[in-house]
PDB file of C-alpha atoms in Angstrom:
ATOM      1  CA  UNK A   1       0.000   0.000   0.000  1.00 72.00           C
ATOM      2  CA  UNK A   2       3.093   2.785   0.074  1.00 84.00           C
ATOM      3  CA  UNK A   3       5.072   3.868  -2.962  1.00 92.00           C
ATOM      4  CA  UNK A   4       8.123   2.219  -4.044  1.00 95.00           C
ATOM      5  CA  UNK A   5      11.160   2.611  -6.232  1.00 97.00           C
ATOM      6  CA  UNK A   6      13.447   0.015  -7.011  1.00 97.00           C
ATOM      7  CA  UNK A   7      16.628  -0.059  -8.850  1.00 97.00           C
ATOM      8  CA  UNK A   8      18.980  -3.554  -9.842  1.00 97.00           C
ATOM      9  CA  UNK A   9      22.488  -2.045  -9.837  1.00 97.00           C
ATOM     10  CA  UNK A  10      25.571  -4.211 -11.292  1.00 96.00           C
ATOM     11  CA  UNK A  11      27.818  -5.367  -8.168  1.00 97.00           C
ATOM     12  CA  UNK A  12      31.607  -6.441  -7.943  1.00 95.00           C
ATOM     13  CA  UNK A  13      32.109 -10.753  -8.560  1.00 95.00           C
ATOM     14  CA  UNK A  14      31.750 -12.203  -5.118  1.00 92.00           C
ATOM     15  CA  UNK A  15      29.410  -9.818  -3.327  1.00 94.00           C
ATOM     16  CA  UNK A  16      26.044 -11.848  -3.894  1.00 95.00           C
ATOM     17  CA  UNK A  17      22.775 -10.304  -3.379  1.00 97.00           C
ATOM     18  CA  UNK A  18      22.253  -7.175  -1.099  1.00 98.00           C
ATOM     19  CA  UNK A  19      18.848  -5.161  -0.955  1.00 98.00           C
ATOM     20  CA  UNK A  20      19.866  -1.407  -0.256  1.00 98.00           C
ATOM     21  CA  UNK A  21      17.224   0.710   2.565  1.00 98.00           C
ATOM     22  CA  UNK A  22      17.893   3.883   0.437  1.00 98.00           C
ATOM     23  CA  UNK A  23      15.243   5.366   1.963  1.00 97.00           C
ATOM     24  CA  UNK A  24      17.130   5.102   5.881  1.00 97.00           C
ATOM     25  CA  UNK A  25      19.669   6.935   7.013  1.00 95.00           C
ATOM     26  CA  UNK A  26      22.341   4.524   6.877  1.00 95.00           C
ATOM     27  CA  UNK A  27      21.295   2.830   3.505  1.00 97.00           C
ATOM     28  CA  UNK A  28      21.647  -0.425   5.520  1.00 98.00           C
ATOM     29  CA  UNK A  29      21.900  -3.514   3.208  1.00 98.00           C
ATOM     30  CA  UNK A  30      19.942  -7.039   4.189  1.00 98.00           C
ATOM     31  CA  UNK A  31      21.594  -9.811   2.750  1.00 98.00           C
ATOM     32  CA  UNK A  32      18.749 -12.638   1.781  1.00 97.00           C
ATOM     33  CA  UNK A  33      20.805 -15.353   3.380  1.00 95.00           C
ATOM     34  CA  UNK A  34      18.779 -17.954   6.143  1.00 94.00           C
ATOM     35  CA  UNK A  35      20.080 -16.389   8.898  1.00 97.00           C
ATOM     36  CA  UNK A  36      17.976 -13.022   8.172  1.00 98.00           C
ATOM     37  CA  UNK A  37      14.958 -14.475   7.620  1.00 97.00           C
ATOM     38  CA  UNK A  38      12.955 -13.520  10.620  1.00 97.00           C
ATOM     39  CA  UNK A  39       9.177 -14.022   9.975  1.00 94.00           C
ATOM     40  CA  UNK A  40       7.608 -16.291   6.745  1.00 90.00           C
ATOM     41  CA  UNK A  41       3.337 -15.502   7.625  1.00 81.00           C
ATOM     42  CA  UNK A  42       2.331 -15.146   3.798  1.00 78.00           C
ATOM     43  CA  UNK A  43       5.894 -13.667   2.239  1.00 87.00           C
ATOM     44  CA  UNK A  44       9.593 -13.764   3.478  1.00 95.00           C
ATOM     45  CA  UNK A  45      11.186 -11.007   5.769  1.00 96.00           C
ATOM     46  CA  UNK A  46      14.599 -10.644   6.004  1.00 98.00           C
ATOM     47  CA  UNK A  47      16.512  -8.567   8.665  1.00 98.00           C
ATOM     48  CA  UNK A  48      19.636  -7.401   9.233  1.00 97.00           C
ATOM     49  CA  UNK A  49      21.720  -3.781   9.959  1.00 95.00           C
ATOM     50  CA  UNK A  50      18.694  -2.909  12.180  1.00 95.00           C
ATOM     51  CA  UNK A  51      16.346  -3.062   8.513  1.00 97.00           C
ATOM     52  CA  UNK A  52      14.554  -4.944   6.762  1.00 97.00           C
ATOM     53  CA  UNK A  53      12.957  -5.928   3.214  1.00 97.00           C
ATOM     54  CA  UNK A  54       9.467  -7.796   3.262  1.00 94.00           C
ATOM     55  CA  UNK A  55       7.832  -9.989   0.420  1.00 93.00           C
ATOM     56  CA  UNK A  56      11.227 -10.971  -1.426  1.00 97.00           C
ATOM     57  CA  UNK A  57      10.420 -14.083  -2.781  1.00 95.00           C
ATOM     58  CA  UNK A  58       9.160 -12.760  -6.106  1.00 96.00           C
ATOM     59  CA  UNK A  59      12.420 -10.859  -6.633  1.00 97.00           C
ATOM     60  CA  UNK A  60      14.594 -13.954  -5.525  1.00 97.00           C
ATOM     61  CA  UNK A  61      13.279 -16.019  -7.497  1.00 96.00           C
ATOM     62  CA  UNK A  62      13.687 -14.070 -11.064  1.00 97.00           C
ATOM     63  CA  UNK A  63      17.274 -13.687 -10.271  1.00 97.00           C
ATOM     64  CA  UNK A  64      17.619 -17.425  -9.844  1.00 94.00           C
ATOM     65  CA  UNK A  65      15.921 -18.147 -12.641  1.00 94.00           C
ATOM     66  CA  UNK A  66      18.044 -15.627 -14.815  1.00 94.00           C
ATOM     67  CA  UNK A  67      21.436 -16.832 -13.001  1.00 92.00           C
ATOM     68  CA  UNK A  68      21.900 -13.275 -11.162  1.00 95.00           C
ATOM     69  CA  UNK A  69      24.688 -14.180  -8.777  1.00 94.00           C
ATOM     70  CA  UNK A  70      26.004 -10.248  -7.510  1.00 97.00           C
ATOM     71  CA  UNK A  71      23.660  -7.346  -7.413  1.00 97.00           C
ATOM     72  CA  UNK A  72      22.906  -4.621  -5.604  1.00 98.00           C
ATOM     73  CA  UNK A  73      19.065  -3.988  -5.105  1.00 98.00           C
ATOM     74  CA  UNK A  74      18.391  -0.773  -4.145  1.00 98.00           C
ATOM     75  CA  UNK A  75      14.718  -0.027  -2.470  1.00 98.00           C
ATOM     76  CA  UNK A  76      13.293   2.986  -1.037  1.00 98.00           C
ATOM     77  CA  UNK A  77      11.175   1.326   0.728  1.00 97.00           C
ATOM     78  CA  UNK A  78      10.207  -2.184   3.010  1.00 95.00           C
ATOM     79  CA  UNK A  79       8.795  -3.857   0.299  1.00 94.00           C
ATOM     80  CA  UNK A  80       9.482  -4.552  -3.148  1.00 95.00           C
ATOM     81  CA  UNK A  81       6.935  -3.490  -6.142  1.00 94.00           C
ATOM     82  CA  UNK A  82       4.175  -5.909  -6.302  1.00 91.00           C
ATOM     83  CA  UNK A  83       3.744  -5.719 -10.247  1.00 92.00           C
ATOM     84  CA  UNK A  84       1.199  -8.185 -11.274  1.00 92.00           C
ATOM     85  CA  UNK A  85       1.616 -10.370  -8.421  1.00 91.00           C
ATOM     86  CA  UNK A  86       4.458 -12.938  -9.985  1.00 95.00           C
ATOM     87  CA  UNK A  87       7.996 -12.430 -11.016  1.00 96.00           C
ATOM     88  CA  UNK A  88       8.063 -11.870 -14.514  1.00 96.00           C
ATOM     89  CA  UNK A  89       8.511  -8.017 -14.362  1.00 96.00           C
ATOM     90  CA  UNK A  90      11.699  -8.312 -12.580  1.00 97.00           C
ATOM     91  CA  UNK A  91      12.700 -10.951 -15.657  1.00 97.00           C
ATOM     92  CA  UNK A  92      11.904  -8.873 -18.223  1.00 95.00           C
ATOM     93  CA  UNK A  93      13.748  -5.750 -16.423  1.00 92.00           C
ATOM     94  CA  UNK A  94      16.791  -8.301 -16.203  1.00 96.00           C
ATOM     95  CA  UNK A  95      16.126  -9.318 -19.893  1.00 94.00           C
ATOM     96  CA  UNK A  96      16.291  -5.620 -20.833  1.00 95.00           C
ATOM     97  CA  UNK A  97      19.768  -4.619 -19.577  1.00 95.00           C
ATOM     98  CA  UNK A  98      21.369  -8.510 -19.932  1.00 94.00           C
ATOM     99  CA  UNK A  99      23.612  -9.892 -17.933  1.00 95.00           C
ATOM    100  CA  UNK A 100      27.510  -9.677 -17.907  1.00 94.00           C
ATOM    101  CA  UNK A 101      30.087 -12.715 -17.077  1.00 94.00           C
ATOM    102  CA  UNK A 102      32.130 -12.029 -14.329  1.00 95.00           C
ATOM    103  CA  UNK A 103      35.774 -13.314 -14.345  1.00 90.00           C
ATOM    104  CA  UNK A 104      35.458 -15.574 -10.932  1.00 89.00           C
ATOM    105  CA  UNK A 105      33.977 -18.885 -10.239  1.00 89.00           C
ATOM    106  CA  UNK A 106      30.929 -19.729  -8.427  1.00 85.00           C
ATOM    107  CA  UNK A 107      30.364 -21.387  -5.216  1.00 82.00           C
ATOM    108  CA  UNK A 108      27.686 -24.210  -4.937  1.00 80.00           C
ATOM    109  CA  UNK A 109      26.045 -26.145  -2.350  1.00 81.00           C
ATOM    110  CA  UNK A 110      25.481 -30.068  -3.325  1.00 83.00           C
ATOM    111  CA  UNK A 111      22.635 -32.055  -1.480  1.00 87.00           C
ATOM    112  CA  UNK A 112      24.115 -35.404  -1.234  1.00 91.00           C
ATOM    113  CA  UNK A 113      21.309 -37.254   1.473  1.00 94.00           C
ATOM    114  CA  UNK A 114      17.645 -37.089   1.051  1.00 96.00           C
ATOM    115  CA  UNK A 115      15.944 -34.708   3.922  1.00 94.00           C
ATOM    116  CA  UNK A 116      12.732 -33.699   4.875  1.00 96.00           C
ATOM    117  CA  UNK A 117      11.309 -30.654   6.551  1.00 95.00           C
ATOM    118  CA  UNK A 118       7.600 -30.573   7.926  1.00 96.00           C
ATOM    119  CA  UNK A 119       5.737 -28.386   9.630  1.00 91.00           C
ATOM    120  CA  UNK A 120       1.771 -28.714  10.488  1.00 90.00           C
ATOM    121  CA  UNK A 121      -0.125 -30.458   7.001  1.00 88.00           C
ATOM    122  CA  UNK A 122       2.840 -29.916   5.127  1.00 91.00           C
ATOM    123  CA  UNK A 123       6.036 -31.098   4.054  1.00 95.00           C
ATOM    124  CA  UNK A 124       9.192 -30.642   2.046  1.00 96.00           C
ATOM    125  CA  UNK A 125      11.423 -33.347   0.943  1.00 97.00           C
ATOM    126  CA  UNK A 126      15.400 -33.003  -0.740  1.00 95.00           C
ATOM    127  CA  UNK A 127      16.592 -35.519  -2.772  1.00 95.00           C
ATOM    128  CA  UNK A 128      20.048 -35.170  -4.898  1.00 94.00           C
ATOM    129  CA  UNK A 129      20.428 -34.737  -8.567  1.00 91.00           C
ATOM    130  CA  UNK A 130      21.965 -33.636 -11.698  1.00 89.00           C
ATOM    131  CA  UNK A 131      19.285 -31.105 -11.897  1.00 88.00           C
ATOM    132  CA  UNK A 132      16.863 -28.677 -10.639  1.00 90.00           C
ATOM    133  CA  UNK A 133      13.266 -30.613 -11.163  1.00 94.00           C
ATOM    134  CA  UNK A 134      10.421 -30.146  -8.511  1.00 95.00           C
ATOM    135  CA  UNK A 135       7.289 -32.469  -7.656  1.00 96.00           C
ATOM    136  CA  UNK A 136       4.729 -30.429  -6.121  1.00 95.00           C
ATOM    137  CA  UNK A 137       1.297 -31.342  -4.546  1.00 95.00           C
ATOM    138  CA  UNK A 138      -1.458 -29.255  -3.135  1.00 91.00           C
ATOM    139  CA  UNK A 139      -4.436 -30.167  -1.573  1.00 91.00           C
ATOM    140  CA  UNK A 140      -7.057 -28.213   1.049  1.00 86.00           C
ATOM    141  CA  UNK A 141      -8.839 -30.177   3.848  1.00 85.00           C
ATOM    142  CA  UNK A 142     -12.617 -28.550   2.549  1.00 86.00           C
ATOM    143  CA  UNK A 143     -11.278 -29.203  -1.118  1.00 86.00           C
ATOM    144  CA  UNK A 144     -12.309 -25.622  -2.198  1.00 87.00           C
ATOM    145  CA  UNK A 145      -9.581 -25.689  -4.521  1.00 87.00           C
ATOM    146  CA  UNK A 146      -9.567 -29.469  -6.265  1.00 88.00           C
ATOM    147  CA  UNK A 147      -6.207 -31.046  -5.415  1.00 92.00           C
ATOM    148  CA  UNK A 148      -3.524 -29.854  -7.987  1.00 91.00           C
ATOM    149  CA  UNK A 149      -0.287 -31.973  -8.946  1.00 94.00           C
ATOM    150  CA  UNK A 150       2.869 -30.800 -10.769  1.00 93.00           C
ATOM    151  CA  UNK A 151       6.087 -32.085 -12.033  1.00 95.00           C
ATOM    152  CA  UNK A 152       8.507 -29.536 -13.285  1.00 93.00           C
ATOM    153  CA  UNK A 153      12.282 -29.592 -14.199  1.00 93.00           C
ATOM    154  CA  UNK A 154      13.205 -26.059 -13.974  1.00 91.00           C
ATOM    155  CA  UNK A 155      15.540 -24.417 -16.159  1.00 90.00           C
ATOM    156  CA  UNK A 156      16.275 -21.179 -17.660  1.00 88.00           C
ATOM    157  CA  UNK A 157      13.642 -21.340 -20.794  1.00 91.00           C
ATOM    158  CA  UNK A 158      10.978 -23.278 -18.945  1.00 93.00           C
ATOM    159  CA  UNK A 159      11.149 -20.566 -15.839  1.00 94.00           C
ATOM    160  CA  UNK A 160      10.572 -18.116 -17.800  1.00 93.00           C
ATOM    161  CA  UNK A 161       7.917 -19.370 -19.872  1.00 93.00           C
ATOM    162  CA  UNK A 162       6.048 -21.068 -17.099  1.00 93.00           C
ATOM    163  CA  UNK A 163       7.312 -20.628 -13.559  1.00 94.00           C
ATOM    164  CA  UNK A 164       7.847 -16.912 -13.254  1.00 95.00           C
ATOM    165  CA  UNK A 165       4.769 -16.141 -14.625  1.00 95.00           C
ATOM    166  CA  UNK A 166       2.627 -17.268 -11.539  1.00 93.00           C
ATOM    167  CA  UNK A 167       0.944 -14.951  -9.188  1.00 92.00           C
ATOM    168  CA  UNK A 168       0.172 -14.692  -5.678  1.00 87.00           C
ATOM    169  CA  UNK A 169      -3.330 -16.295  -4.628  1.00 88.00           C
ATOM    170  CA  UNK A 170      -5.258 -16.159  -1.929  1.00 83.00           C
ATOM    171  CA  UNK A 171      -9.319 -16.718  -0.807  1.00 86.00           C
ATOM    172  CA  UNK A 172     -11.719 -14.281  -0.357  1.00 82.00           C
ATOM    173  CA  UNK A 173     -12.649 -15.209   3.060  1.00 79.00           C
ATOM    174  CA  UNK A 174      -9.259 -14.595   3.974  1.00 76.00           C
ATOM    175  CA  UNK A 175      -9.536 -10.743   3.214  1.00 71.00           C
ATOM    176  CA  UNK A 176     -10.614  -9.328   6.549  1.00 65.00           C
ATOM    177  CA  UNK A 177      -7.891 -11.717   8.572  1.00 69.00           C
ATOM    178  CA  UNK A 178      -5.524 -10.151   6.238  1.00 64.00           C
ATOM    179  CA  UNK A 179      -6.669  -6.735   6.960  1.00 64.00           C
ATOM    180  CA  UNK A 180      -6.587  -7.242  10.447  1.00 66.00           C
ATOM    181  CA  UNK A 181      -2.320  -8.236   9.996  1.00 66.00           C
ATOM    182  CA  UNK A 182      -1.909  -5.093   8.029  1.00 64.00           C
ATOM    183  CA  UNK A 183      -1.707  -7.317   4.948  1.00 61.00           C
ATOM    184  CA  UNK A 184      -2.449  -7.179   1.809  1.00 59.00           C
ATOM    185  CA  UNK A 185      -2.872  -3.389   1.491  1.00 62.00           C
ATOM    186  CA  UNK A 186      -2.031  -3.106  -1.872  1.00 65.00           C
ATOM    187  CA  UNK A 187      -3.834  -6.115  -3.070  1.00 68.00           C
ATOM    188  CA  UNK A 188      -6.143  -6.286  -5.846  1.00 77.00           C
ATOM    189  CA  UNK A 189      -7.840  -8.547  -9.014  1.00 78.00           C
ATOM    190  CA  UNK A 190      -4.683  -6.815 -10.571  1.00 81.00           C
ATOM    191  CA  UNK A 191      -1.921  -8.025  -8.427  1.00 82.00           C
ATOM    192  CA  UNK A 192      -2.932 -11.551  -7.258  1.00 85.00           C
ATOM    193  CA  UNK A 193      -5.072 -14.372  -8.062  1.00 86.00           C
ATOM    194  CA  UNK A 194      -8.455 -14.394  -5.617  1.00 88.00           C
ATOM    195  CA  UNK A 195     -10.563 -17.573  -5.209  1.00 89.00           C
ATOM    196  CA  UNK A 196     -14.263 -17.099  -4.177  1.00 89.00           C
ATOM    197  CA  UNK A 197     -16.159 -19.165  -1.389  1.00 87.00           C
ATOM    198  CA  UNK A 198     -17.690 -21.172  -3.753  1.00 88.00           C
ATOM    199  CA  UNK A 199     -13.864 -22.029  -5.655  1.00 87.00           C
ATOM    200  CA  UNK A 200     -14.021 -20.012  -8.223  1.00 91.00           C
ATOM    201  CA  UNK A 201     -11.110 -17.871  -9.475  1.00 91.00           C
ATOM    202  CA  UNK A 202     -12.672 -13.946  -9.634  1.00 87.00           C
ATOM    203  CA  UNK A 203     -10.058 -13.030 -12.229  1.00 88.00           C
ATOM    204  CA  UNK A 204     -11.194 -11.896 -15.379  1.00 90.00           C
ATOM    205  CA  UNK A 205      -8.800 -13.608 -17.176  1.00 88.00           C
ATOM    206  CA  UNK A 206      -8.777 -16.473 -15.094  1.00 91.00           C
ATOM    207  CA  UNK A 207      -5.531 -18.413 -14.562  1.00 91.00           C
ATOM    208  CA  UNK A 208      -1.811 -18.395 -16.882  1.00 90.00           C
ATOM    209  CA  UNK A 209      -1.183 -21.902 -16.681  1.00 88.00           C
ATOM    210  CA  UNK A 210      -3.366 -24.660 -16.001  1.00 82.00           C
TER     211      UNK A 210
END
């Protein structure tokens, strides 16, 4: 619900990803690492240098999908622009400028041992490979939404095609619990995907990908 501005700005090999508080006194950066994530109640907040970004997912997830190692994201305010709800306006803003190879190798992290995280009615399970593919199911107790199923490998064309092109959703009895967390304050048919109490998606143009 506030006004935003947000610049990507080229950074040195080797400095990752920063967001930039130009709007504080400081210009603190957060650093979107696991150790700054301090809340995750319907978007990620990171923390760090006494500031913080919220609702970063969106952003994080085009510059994985476009192989962004180092940049410098700078944000005059707590929240990124919500666009249309998905990430493909920060893709096409990275497709517009390009990218640049940097003369220094990158650092990975292999999963070599399947692990699982749950937490309530759901779960999340690792299991190593040669590449990035993801199985995902969803499924509601009072089957308003009819269970969906997905398997995906995920790479640069079919991200961009498919994966960064999905928006937020949410429910429309969910609107005044939102309110009521100071969420959602910029929300609209524009910006997200709303499902009715009877299951049925109130977007005019109904759904991107099936």
């Amino acid at each position: 619900g506030k006004p935003v501005t947000m610049q990507f700005v080229p950074a040195p090999a080797g400095s990752g990803i920063v967001f930039v508080r130009t709007d504080l006194a400081e210009t603190p950066g957060i650093r979107p690492v696991l150790d700054n994530v301090v809340a995750t109640n319907r978007g990620t907040i990171i923390s760090e240098n006494g500031a913080s970004v919220h609702t970063v997912e969106h952003v994080l997830a085009a510059l994985r999908g476009c192989g962004v190692d180092n940049l410098e994201i700078r944000i005059s305010s707590e929240e990124p622009p919500v666009l249309d709800g998905s990430a493909a306006g920060f893709v096409r803003m990275i497709e517009s400028v390009g990218l640049t190879v940097q003369e220094t190798d990158r650092d990975y992290c292999s999963v070599n041992d399947i692990f699982s995280l749950a937490e309530g009615d759901k779960t999340m399970s690792y299991l190593p490979s040669d590449h990035f593919e993801v199985t995902y199911h969803l499924a509601y107790a009072d089957n308003l939404v009819a269970p969906r199923h997905l398997h995906i490998d995920i790479n640069p064309g079919m991200f961009k095609t498919r994966i960064c092109r999905a928006r937020t959703f949410g429910f429309e009895r969910e609107f005044d619990m939102l309110k009521q967390q100071n969420l959602a304050r910029g929300g609209s048919l524009e910006n997200a995907i709303v499902i009715d109490n009877h299951g049925k998606v109130m977007n005019p143009g109904g759904l991107r990908d099936e």
